[in-house]
């Protein structure tokens, strides 16, 4: 622990580091996220003492995945994900404004001998984003979709240097074990084509890659209602991957079907506004047409992962089946 505290001091220039509560353990025992207070240091978002969150990735503590997916491929994917997250915060996060708020970056450090990373970030809770929600009302859903639209607008056409070349944690190439476990059928047959349709889309941006409700932090006292965390799977992709996945995280099959058109209209309205504000030279109507066509494709891509990883998952329902069939019909028609 003394070595860890000394490293944080050196990284941040703090005269003292006081560790606070542990927020959560990382998946499969890869470390911990913990609050801390830094004394004797100034950062852009506050005066000393500064409230921060430290993400301590310790690869020596890794253990088997609780769902049984703990092989070499899983380990390599997780290690790469923490490298990507460190890269995002250090080199990309400063481009995110209040419309797609993320924790301010303080410092990052890669341990010797490939033993992990230390990432020091602003404590969003201390700056007003202290609410997490298990259930989202209409205002919450629109706030998150607005965040996604502005994030996608910010990074439209970005090359994703140092990030995942294909974003999302369920990307086909990184999930060989789950694909092998998937039952035979049309979705497995079309999995590669679905992946190529998304990856070869004309309009690409950075996708968050794990944009579930649990990764959004809400505020009752800021003019910006929401911020987002957890950028382990950020990378290049079609924005519909984030939108479909977010909707899957907070709406049941009935609500997703009933609100599909209105939520997509809201998202694209926000995206258009954000691109216009940034004076992004792009043919928006062509982008919207392409991404609307890819909405069921994005759903099918995520369902492919679920069917191999957890075939009884609650997200595999009548609506996701409908989207998957729409994607297959679209691909068969094109073929």
PDB file of C-alpha atoms in Angstrom, residues 24-182:
ATOM      1  CA  UNK A  24     -16.359  -1.354  -6.447  1.00  0.00           C
ATOM      2  CA  UNK A  25     -14.095  -4.222  -7.400  1.00  0.00           C
ATOM      3  CA  UNK A  26     -13.247  -4.601 -11.046  1.00  0.00           C
ATOM      4  CA  UNK A  27     -14.679  -7.491 -13.052  1.00  0.00           C
ATOM      5  CA  UNK A  28     -13.005 -10.830 -12.325  1.00  0.00           C
ATOM      6  CA  UNK A  29     -10.773  -9.404  -9.606  1.00  0.00           C
ATOM      7  CA  UNK A  30      -8.654  -7.143 -11.817  1.00  0.00           C
ATOM      8  CA  UNK A  31      -8.424  -4.427  -9.174  1.00  0.00           C
ATOM      9  CA  UNK A  32     -10.520  -1.804  -7.424  1.00  0.00           C
ATOM     10  CA  UNK A  33     -12.010   1.654  -7.884  1.00  0.00           C
ATOM     11  CA  UNK A  34     -11.529   3.800  -4.803  1.00  0.00           C
ATOM     12  CA  UNK A  35     -12.107   7.372  -3.698  1.00  0.00           C
ATOM     13  CA  UNK A  36      -9.190   9.447  -2.428  1.00  0.00           C
ATOM     14  CA  UNK A  37      -8.330  12.956  -1.287  1.00  0.00           C
ATOM     15  CA  UNK A  38      -5.221  14.710  -2.588  1.00  0.00           C
ATOM     16  CA  UNK A  39      -3.628  17.493  -0.556  1.00  0.00           C
ATOM     17  CA  UNK A  40      -1.117  20.080  -1.733  1.00  0.00           C
ATOM     18  CA  UNK A  41      -2.077  19.941  -5.397  1.00  0.00           C
ATOM     19  CA  UNK A  42      -4.216  22.027  -7.748  1.00  0.00           C
ATOM     20  CA  UNK A  43      -6.102  20.616 -10.707  1.00  0.00           C
ATOM     21  CA  UNK A  44      -8.423  22.328 -13.234  1.00  0.00           C
ATOM     22  CA  UNK A  45     -11.625  21.180 -11.520  1.00  0.00           C
ATOM     23  CA  UNK A  46     -10.901  22.161  -7.911  1.00  0.00           C
ATOM     24  CA  UNK A  47      -8.639  23.455  -5.161  1.00  0.00           C
ATOM     25  CA  UNK A  48      -6.725  21.427  -2.598  1.00  0.00           C
ATOM     26  CA  UNK A  49      -7.737  19.106  -1.074  1.00  0.00           C
ATOM     27  CA  UNK A  50      -8.964  17.524  -4.287  1.00  0.00           C
ATOM     28  CA  UNK A  51     -11.490  14.688  -4.382  1.00  0.00           C
ATOM     29  CA  UNK A  52     -10.521  12.053  -6.929  1.00  0.00           C
ATOM     30  CA  UNK A  53     -11.307   8.503  -7.950  1.00  0.00           C
ATOM     31  CA  UNK A  54      -8.429   6.093  -8.448  1.00  0.00           C
ATOM     32  CA  UNK A  55      -8.886   3.105 -10.719  1.00  0.00           C
ATOM     33  CA  UNK A  56      -6.203   0.624  -9.669  1.00  0.00           C
ATOM     34  CA  UNK A  57      -5.821  -2.202 -12.167  1.00  0.00           C
ATOM     35  CA  UNK A  58      -3.754  -4.987 -10.628  1.00  0.00           C
ATOM     36  CA  UNK A  59      -3.327  -7.848 -13.072  1.00  0.00           C
ATOM     37  CA  UNK A  60      -1.650 -10.022 -10.468  1.00  0.00           C
ATOM     38  CA  UNK A  61      -4.992 -10.318  -8.660  1.00  0.00           C
ATOM     39  CA  UNK A  62      -7.018 -11.533 -11.649  1.00  0.00           C
ATOM     40  CA  UNK A  63      -9.158 -14.626 -11.173  1.00  0.00           C
ATOM     41  CA  UNK A  64     -11.709 -16.643 -13.135  1.00  0.00           C
ATOM     42  CA  UNK A  65     -14.750 -14.910 -14.589  1.00  0.00           C
ATOM     43  CA  UNK A  66     -17.846 -15.602 -12.510  1.00  0.00           C
ATOM     44  CA  UNK A  67     -19.804 -16.644 -15.599  1.00  0.00           C
ATOM     45  CA  UNK A  68     -17.128 -19.094 -16.673  1.00  0.00           C
ATOM     46  CA  UNK A  69     -15.627 -17.059 -19.535  1.00  0.00           C
ATOM     47  CA  UNK A  70     -12.153 -16.795 -18.034  1.00  0.00           C
ATOM     48  CA  UNK A  71      -9.745 -18.127 -20.664  1.00  0.00           C
ATOM     49  CA  UNK A  72      -6.772 -16.537 -22.377  1.00  0.00           C
ATOM     50  CA  UNK A  73      -8.927 -14.620 -24.854  1.00  0.00           C
ATOM     51  CA  UNK A  74     -10.898 -13.097 -21.993  1.00  0.00           C
ATOM     52  CA  UNK A  75      -7.725 -12.103 -20.142  1.00  0.00           C
ATOM     53  CA  UNK A  76      -6.141 -10.514 -23.223  1.00  0.00           C
ATOM     54  CA  UNK A  77      -9.344  -8.586 -23.930  1.00  0.00           C
ATOM     55  CA  UNK A  78      -9.505  -7.204 -20.389  1.00  0.00           C
ATOM     56  CA  UNK A  79      -5.840  -6.207 -20.365  1.00  0.00           C
ATOM     57  CA  UNK A  80      -6.283  -4.408 -23.682  1.00  0.00           C
ATOM     58  CA  UNK A  81      -9.447  -2.735 -22.371  1.00  0.00           C
ATOM     59  CA  UNK A  82      -7.593  -1.082 -19.496  1.00  0.00           C
ATOM     60  CA  UNK A  83      -4.854   0.066 -21.828  1.00  0.00           C
ATOM     61  CA  UNK A  84      -7.552   1.602 -24.054  1.00  0.00           C
ATOM     62  CA  UNK A  85      -9.275   3.287 -21.132  1.00  0.00           C
ATOM     63  CA  UNK A  86      -6.026   4.849 -19.961  1.00  0.00           C
ATOM     64  CA  UNK A  87      -5.392   6.090 -23.507  1.00  0.00           C
ATOM     65  CA  UNK A  88      -8.887   7.558 -23.813  1.00  0.00           C
ATOM     66  CA  UNK A  89      -8.695   9.563 -20.620  1.00  0.00           C
ATOM     67  CA  UNK A  90      -5.190  10.808 -21.313  1.00  0.00           C
ATOM     68  CA  UNK A  91      -5.534  11.699 -24.998  1.00  0.00           C
ATOM     69  CA  UNK A  92      -9.231  12.031 -25.896  1.00  0.00           C
ATOM     70  CA  UNK A  93     -11.304  13.007 -22.861  1.00  0.00           C
ATOM     71  CA  UNK A  94     -10.339  16.690 -23.007  1.00  0.00           C
ATOM     72  CA  UNK A  95     -12.389  16.981 -26.217  1.00  0.00           C
ATOM     73  CA  UNK A  96     -15.599  16.170 -24.315  1.00  0.00           C
ATOM     74  CA  UNK A  97     -17.479  19.303 -23.245  1.00  0.00           C
ATOM     75  CA  UNK A  98     -20.421  19.647 -20.848  1.00  0.00           C
ATOM     76  CA  UNK A  99     -22.795  18.128 -23.406  1.00  0.00           C
ATOM     77  CA  UNK A 100     -20.935  14.816 -23.184  1.00  0.00           C
ATOM     78  CA  UNK A 101     -19.399  15.175 -19.725  1.00  0.00           C
ATOM     79  CA  UNK A 102     -16.758  12.692 -18.582  1.00  0.00           C
ATOM     80  CA  UNK A 103     -14.481  12.659 -15.512  1.00  0.00           C
ATOM     81  CA  UNK A 104     -11.599  15.109 -15.872  1.00  0.00           C
ATOM     82  CA  UNK A 105      -8.257  13.383 -16.321  1.00  0.00           C
ATOM     83  CA  UNK A 106      -5.636  13.830 -13.590  1.00  0.00           C
ATOM     84  CA  UNK A 107      -2.912  11.248 -14.227  1.00  0.00           C
ATOM     85  CA  UNK A 108      -2.208   7.733 -15.424  1.00  0.00           C
ATOM     86  CA  UNK A 109       0.645   5.324 -14.821  1.00  0.00           C
ATOM     87  CA  UNK A 110       1.476   1.935 -16.314  1.00  0.00           C
ATOM     88  CA  UNK A 111       3.169  -0.355 -13.816  1.00  0.00           C
ATOM     89  CA  UNK A 112       6.424  -2.093 -14.606  1.00  0.00           C
ATOM     90  CA  UNK A 113       6.440  -5.703 -15.793  1.00  0.00           C
ATOM     91  CA  UNK A 114       2.932  -5.334 -17.285  1.00  0.00           C
ATOM     92  CA  UNK A 115       1.343  -5.532 -13.838  1.00  0.00           C
ATOM     93  CA  UNK A 116      -1.423  -3.025 -14.483  1.00  0.00           C
ATOM     94  CA  UNK A 117      -2.320   0.651 -14.432  1.00  0.00           C
ATOM     95  CA  UNK A 118      -3.233   3.439 -12.043  1.00  0.00           C
ATOM     96  CA  UNK A 119      -5.724   5.960 -13.450  1.00  0.00           C
ATOM     97  CA  UNK A 120      -6.552   9.063 -11.399  1.00  0.00           C
ATOM     98  CA  UNK A 121      -9.723  10.943 -12.336  1.00  0.00           C
ATOM     99  CA  UNK A 122     -12.057  13.634 -11.069  1.00  0.00           C
ATOM    100  CA  UNK A 123     -14.593  12.367  -8.548  1.00  0.00           C
ATOM    101  CA  UNK A 124     -17.861  13.125 -10.327  1.00  0.00           C
ATOM    102  CA  UNK A 125     -19.844  12.605  -7.133  1.00  0.00           C
ATOM    103  CA  UNK A 126     -17.952  15.447  -5.457  1.00  0.00           C
ATOM    104  CA  UNK A 127     -18.877  17.709  -8.370  1.00  0.00           C
ATOM    105  CA  UNK A 128     -22.605  17.043  -8.385  1.00  0.00           C
ATOM    106  CA  UNK A 129     -23.001  13.884 -10.456  1.00  0.00           C
ATOM    107  CA  UNK A 130     -23.779  11.729  -7.455  1.00  0.00           C
ATOM    108  CA  UNK A 131     -26.873   9.844  -8.547  1.00  0.00           C
ATOM    109  CA  UNK A 132     -26.972   6.378 -10.118  1.00  0.00           C
ATOM    110  CA  UNK A 133     -30.230   4.921 -11.362  1.00  0.00           C
ATOM    111  CA  UNK A 134     -31.510   1.391 -11.800  1.00  0.00           C
ATOM    112  CA  UNK A 135     -34.623   2.656 -13.562  1.00  0.00           C
ATOM    113  CA  UNK A 136     -34.844   5.536 -16.015  1.00  0.00           C
ATOM    114  CA  UNK A 137     -37.787   7.825 -16.689  1.00  0.00           C
ATOM    115  CA  UNK A 138     -38.287   9.624 -19.985  1.00  0.00           C
ATOM    116  CA  UNK A 139     -36.169  12.590 -18.929  1.00  0.00           C
ATOM    117  CA  UNK A 140     -33.309  10.292 -17.913  1.00  0.00           C
ATOM    118  CA  UNK A 141     -33.447   8.359 -21.187  1.00  0.00           C
ATOM    119  CA  UNK A 142     -33.390  11.538 -23.242  1.00  0.00           C
ATOM    120  CA  UNK A 143     -30.492  12.917 -21.177  1.00  0.00           C
ATOM    121  CA  UNK A 144     -28.435   9.799 -21.917  1.00  0.00           C
ATOM    122  CA  UNK A 145     -29.350   9.760 -25.599  1.00  0.00           C
ATOM    123  CA  UNK A 146     -28.376  13.426 -25.792  1.00  0.00           C
ATOM    124  CA  UNK A 147     -25.025  12.573 -24.192  1.00  0.00           C
ATOM    125  CA  UNK A 148     -24.486   9.837 -26.778  1.00  0.00           C
ATOM    126  CA  UNK A 149     -25.441  12.127 -29.662  1.00  0.00           C
ATOM    127  CA  UNK A 150     -22.988  14.813 -28.557  1.00  0.00           C
ATOM    128  CA  UNK A 151     -20.243  12.238 -27.938  1.00  0.00           C
ATOM    129  CA  UNK A 152     -20.753  10.791 -31.410  1.00  0.00           C
ATOM    130  CA  UNK A 153     -20.769  14.274 -32.952  1.00  0.00           C
ATOM    131  CA  UNK A 154     -17.566  15.193 -31.107  1.00  0.00           C
ATOM    132  CA  UNK A 155     -15.677  12.216 -32.453  1.00  0.00           C
ATOM    133  CA  UNK A 156     -17.265  11.763 -35.879  1.00  0.00           C
ATOM    134  CA  UNK A 157     -14.670  10.465 -38.375  1.00  0.00           C
ATOM    135  CA  UNK A 158     -12.067  10.087 -35.614  1.00  0.00           C
ATOM    136  CA  UNK A 159      -9.421   7.478 -36.441  1.00  0.00           C
ATOM    137  CA  UNK A 160      -9.481   6.059 -32.867  1.00  0.00           C
ATOM    138  CA  UNK A 161      -5.691   5.904 -32.692  1.00  0.00           C
ATOM    139  CA  UNK A 162      -4.689   3.768 -29.716  1.00  0.00           C
ATOM    140  CA  UNK A 163      -8.279   2.794 -28.950  1.00  0.00           C
ATOM    141  CA  UNK A 164     -10.193  -0.285 -30.109  1.00  0.00           C
ATOM    142  CA  UNK A 165     -10.253  -0.336 -33.933  1.00  0.00           C
ATOM    143  CA  UNK A 166     -13.792  -1.668 -33.507  1.00  0.00           C
ATOM    144  CA  UNK A 167     -15.496  -0.458 -30.351  1.00  0.00           C
ATOM    145  CA  UNK A 168     -17.880  -2.337 -27.948  1.00  0.00           C
ATOM    146  CA  UNK A 169     -17.144  -5.178 -25.580  1.00  0.00           C
ATOM    147  CA  UNK A 170     -19.101  -7.677 -27.677  1.00  0.00           C
ATOM    148  CA  UNK A 171     -17.173  -7.226 -30.951  1.00  0.00           C
ATOM    149  CA  UNK A 172     -17.158 -10.522 -32.866  1.00  0.00           C
ATOM    150  CA  UNK A 173     -13.371 -10.778 -33.294  1.00  0.00           C
ATOM    151  CA  UNK A 174     -12.793 -10.462 -29.556  1.00  0.00           C
ATOM    152  CA  UNK A 175     -15.455 -13.031 -28.603  1.00  0.00           C
ATOM    153  CA  UNK A 176     -14.404 -16.335 -30.223  1.00  0.00           C
ATOM    154  CA  UNK A 177     -15.409 -18.489 -27.252  1.00  0.00           C
ATOM    155  CA  UNK A 178     -18.903 -17.039 -27.054  1.00  0.00           C
ATOM    156  CA  UNK A 179     -19.339 -17.380 -30.813  1.00  0.00           C
ATOM    157  CA  UNK A 180     -18.306 -21.040 -30.652  1.00  0.00           C
ATOM    158  CA  UNK A 181     -20.873 -21.630 -27.885  1.00  0.00           C
ATOM    159  CA  UNK A 182     -23.675 -20.016 -29.884  1.00  0.00           C
TER     160      UNK A 182
END
